[in-house]
Amino acid sequence: MSIAAAPGTEHRVLLADSVADYIVRGTDIARVRKLRGTAAEYDRAAWRKMAELGWLGILIPEQYGGLGLGLAEMAIVARGLARALVPEPLTAAAVLAATALAAGENEALKRDELPRLVSGETLPALAWQEAAGELDPAAIRARAVPFEGGFKLSGVKRFIAGSAQADAFLVSAQAGGNIALLWLPRETAGARLELEPLADGRSFGTLKLEDALVPKTRIVASGAAATEALARAFDHAAAIAGAELAGVMERALEMSLEYLKTRVQFGRPIGAFQALQHRAVDLYIHKELANAVLDEALGLLDRGPDARTRAALASRVKARCADAALRVTRETIQLHGAIGFTDDYDAGLYLKRALTLAAWLGHPTWHRRRYASLTAGVKAEGGSRKADRNHSGGAS
C-alpha cells in the first residue's frame, strides 16, 4: 500500500511504513491459523505492541493520551493489518468502543479509562445489538433499573465483536425512558459472557446480564448524548470495517495475480490466457472503485459532517467495499482452482474474513437501502444524484 507524500501527509507515510514493518516482523499467517477457533482468539502481547506503536490512540483526543488524528489515519492501520488477517480487534475496540466512550459526557470516566485504552491496559467492547438484523442502536430491550445509587442491569446483548478477552463492556440500556450507555467491568457479578464462532475463526460474544450492578459514576452517557455516541460509533466503525475489507481484497487479488503468473498449463502461465486476463482486470476495477469511494468518504467524514451525511457516507463505504471484497475473494478461490478450496491454502482464509466483515455492522444490502433512504431527494453538490452515482458508484 503506497501513500503519496503530499504536503501535510508525511505522518501518514510514516504510519503506513510502521504497519508494513509490523506485518513483516510482528505477525504472519501461521499465527492467525494458530489462534483461530481458540477461546483466546487474539494475542494480548500483540495488542500491547499496537499500543506502543500508538495505533490504539489514533482516534482518542490528545487530552486523554491519544494522538487526536482522524479516520483516514486509522484506515491506514486497519487496511494494512487486514492484509495479514491480523485477529486483534482494532476496529471493534479502538474505533467502535473507543468512539462511543470518547463521545460520552462522563469526563471523570473518560480521564480514567481512555488513557488505559490507549496504553493497551484495558480492552473494551461495545455491547449494543440484541437481535439479528436489528441495527438501530436505539432498539434496546435491556433495562437499567435504579438501585442504591446505581443501576441493576438486565438483558441480553449479542454479536459483540472483540469480546473474547475484553476487560469491560459499554452496554446500552433503557433507563427511566431514556437510553443510557454504561461501563461494565467483565468480572461484574450477574454478567456472563458466551462465545459463538464465526467463519473466520474469531467469535462474537453474547453477554447475559441479570441484576448486574453499575454505579452512577460508570454512566458513559444518557439521553441524546448516548444516542449520538452510539450512532457515531456505528458509522465510524462501519467506515473502518470498509478499510479492512479493502485490505483483504487487495491481498487476495495480489495472490491471484501471483498465481496466474506462476501456474503453468499447456506449456505457458495461465495468466497468458485472455479469458483469465479479463477476469483479473474486472476484479482490479472493482478494487479500485472501492478504494476511490473509501478514500473520498474518509476525507469527508474527517471534516465532521452532520449526522445524516455521516451515516450516508458510512453506508456507502461499507456497501461498496463489502460487495467488492466478496467478489474478489470468491473469484480468488476460483482462479486458484482446486487448491483454492483447501484449508491449507491461504486464499480461503481471506474469503472467510471477507464474509465475516461484510456481515458485521450491516450487510451490503442493508447499507444500500439506508444510503438510498438518507440521500432520497438530496442533490449532490454541483450536479444531480444521477451524476453522483455515475461518478462514485453509489453505495453498491
PDB file of C-alpha atoms in Angstrom, residues 19-36 41-43 46 50 80-88 251 346 349-350 353:
ATOM      1  CA  VAL A  19       2.219  -1.020   9.680  1.00  0.00           C
ATOM      2  CA  ALA A  20       4.162  -2.617   6.836  1.00  0.00           C
ATOM      3  CA  ASP A  21       7.125  -3.229   9.151  1.00  0.00           C
ATOM      4  CA  TYR A  22       4.852  -4.783  11.782  1.00  0.00           C
ATOM      5  CA  ILE A  23       3.344  -7.133   9.199  1.00  0.00           C
ATOM      6  CA  VAL A  24       6.836  -8.328   8.264  1.00  0.00           C
ATOM      7  CA  ARG A  25       8.251  -8.607  11.774  1.00  0.00           C
ATOM      8  CA  GLY A  26       5.342  -8.958  14.193  1.00  0.00           C
ATOM      9  CA  THR A  27       2.821 -11.333  12.662  1.00  0.00           C
ATOM     10  CA  ASP A  28       2.224 -13.934   9.979  1.00  0.00           C
ATOM     11  CA  ILE A  29      -0.495 -16.240   8.715  1.00  0.00           C
ATOM     12  CA  ALA A  30       0.850 -19.067  10.867  1.00  0.00           C
ATOM     13  CA  ARG A  31      -0.050 -17.022  13.960  1.00  0.00           C
ATOM     14  CA  VAL A  32      -3.512 -16.415  12.545  1.00  0.00           C
ATOM     15  CA  ARG A  33      -4.011 -20.141  11.968  1.00  0.00           C
ATOM     16  CA  LYS A  34      -2.794 -20.942  15.483  1.00  0.00           C
ATOM     17  CA  LEU A  35      -5.262 -18.551  17.139  1.00  0.00           C
ATOM     18  CA  ARG A  36      -8.343 -19.191  15.006  1.00  0.00           C
ATOM     19  CA  GLU A  41      -8.930 -15.570  19.675  1.00  0.00           C
ATOM     20  CA  TYR A  42      -6.178 -12.921  19.707  1.00  0.00           C
ATOM     21  CA  ASP A  43      -2.918 -12.138  21.466  1.00  0.00           C
ATOM     22  CA  ALA A  46       0.338  -8.189  20.099  1.00  0.00           C
ATOM     23  CA  MET A  50      -0.034  -1.992  18.811  1.00  0.00           C
ATOM     24  CA  GLY A  80      -2.638  -2.804   6.469  1.00  0.00           C
ATOM     25  CA  LEU A  81      -3.406  -5.213   9.282  1.00  0.00           C
ATOM     26  CA  ALA A  82      -6.291  -6.737   7.334  1.00  0.00           C
ATOM     27  CA  ARG A  83      -3.879  -7.671   4.538  1.00  0.00           C
ATOM     28  CA  ALA A  84      -2.267 -10.058   7.029  1.00  0.00           C
ATOM     29  CA  LEU A  85      -5.615 -11.105   8.571  1.00  0.00           C
ATOM     30  CA  VAL A  86      -4.430  -9.899  11.984  1.00  0.00           C
ATOM     31  CA  PRO A  87      -7.019 -11.186  14.518  1.00  0.00           C
ATOM     32  CA  GLU A  88      -6.686  -8.409  17.119  1.00  0.00           C
ATOM     33  CA  ARG A 251      -4.060  -9.024  -0.751  1.00  0.00           C
ATOM     34  CA  ASP A 346      -4.479 -19.162   2.464  1.00  0.00           C
ATOM     35  CA  LEU A 349      -8.860 -17.501   4.914  1.00  0.00           C
ATOM     36  CA  TYR A 350      -9.295 -14.247   3.016  1.00  0.00           C
ATOM     37  CA  ARG A 353     -12.571 -12.845   6.698  1.00  0.00           C
TER      38      ARG A 353
END
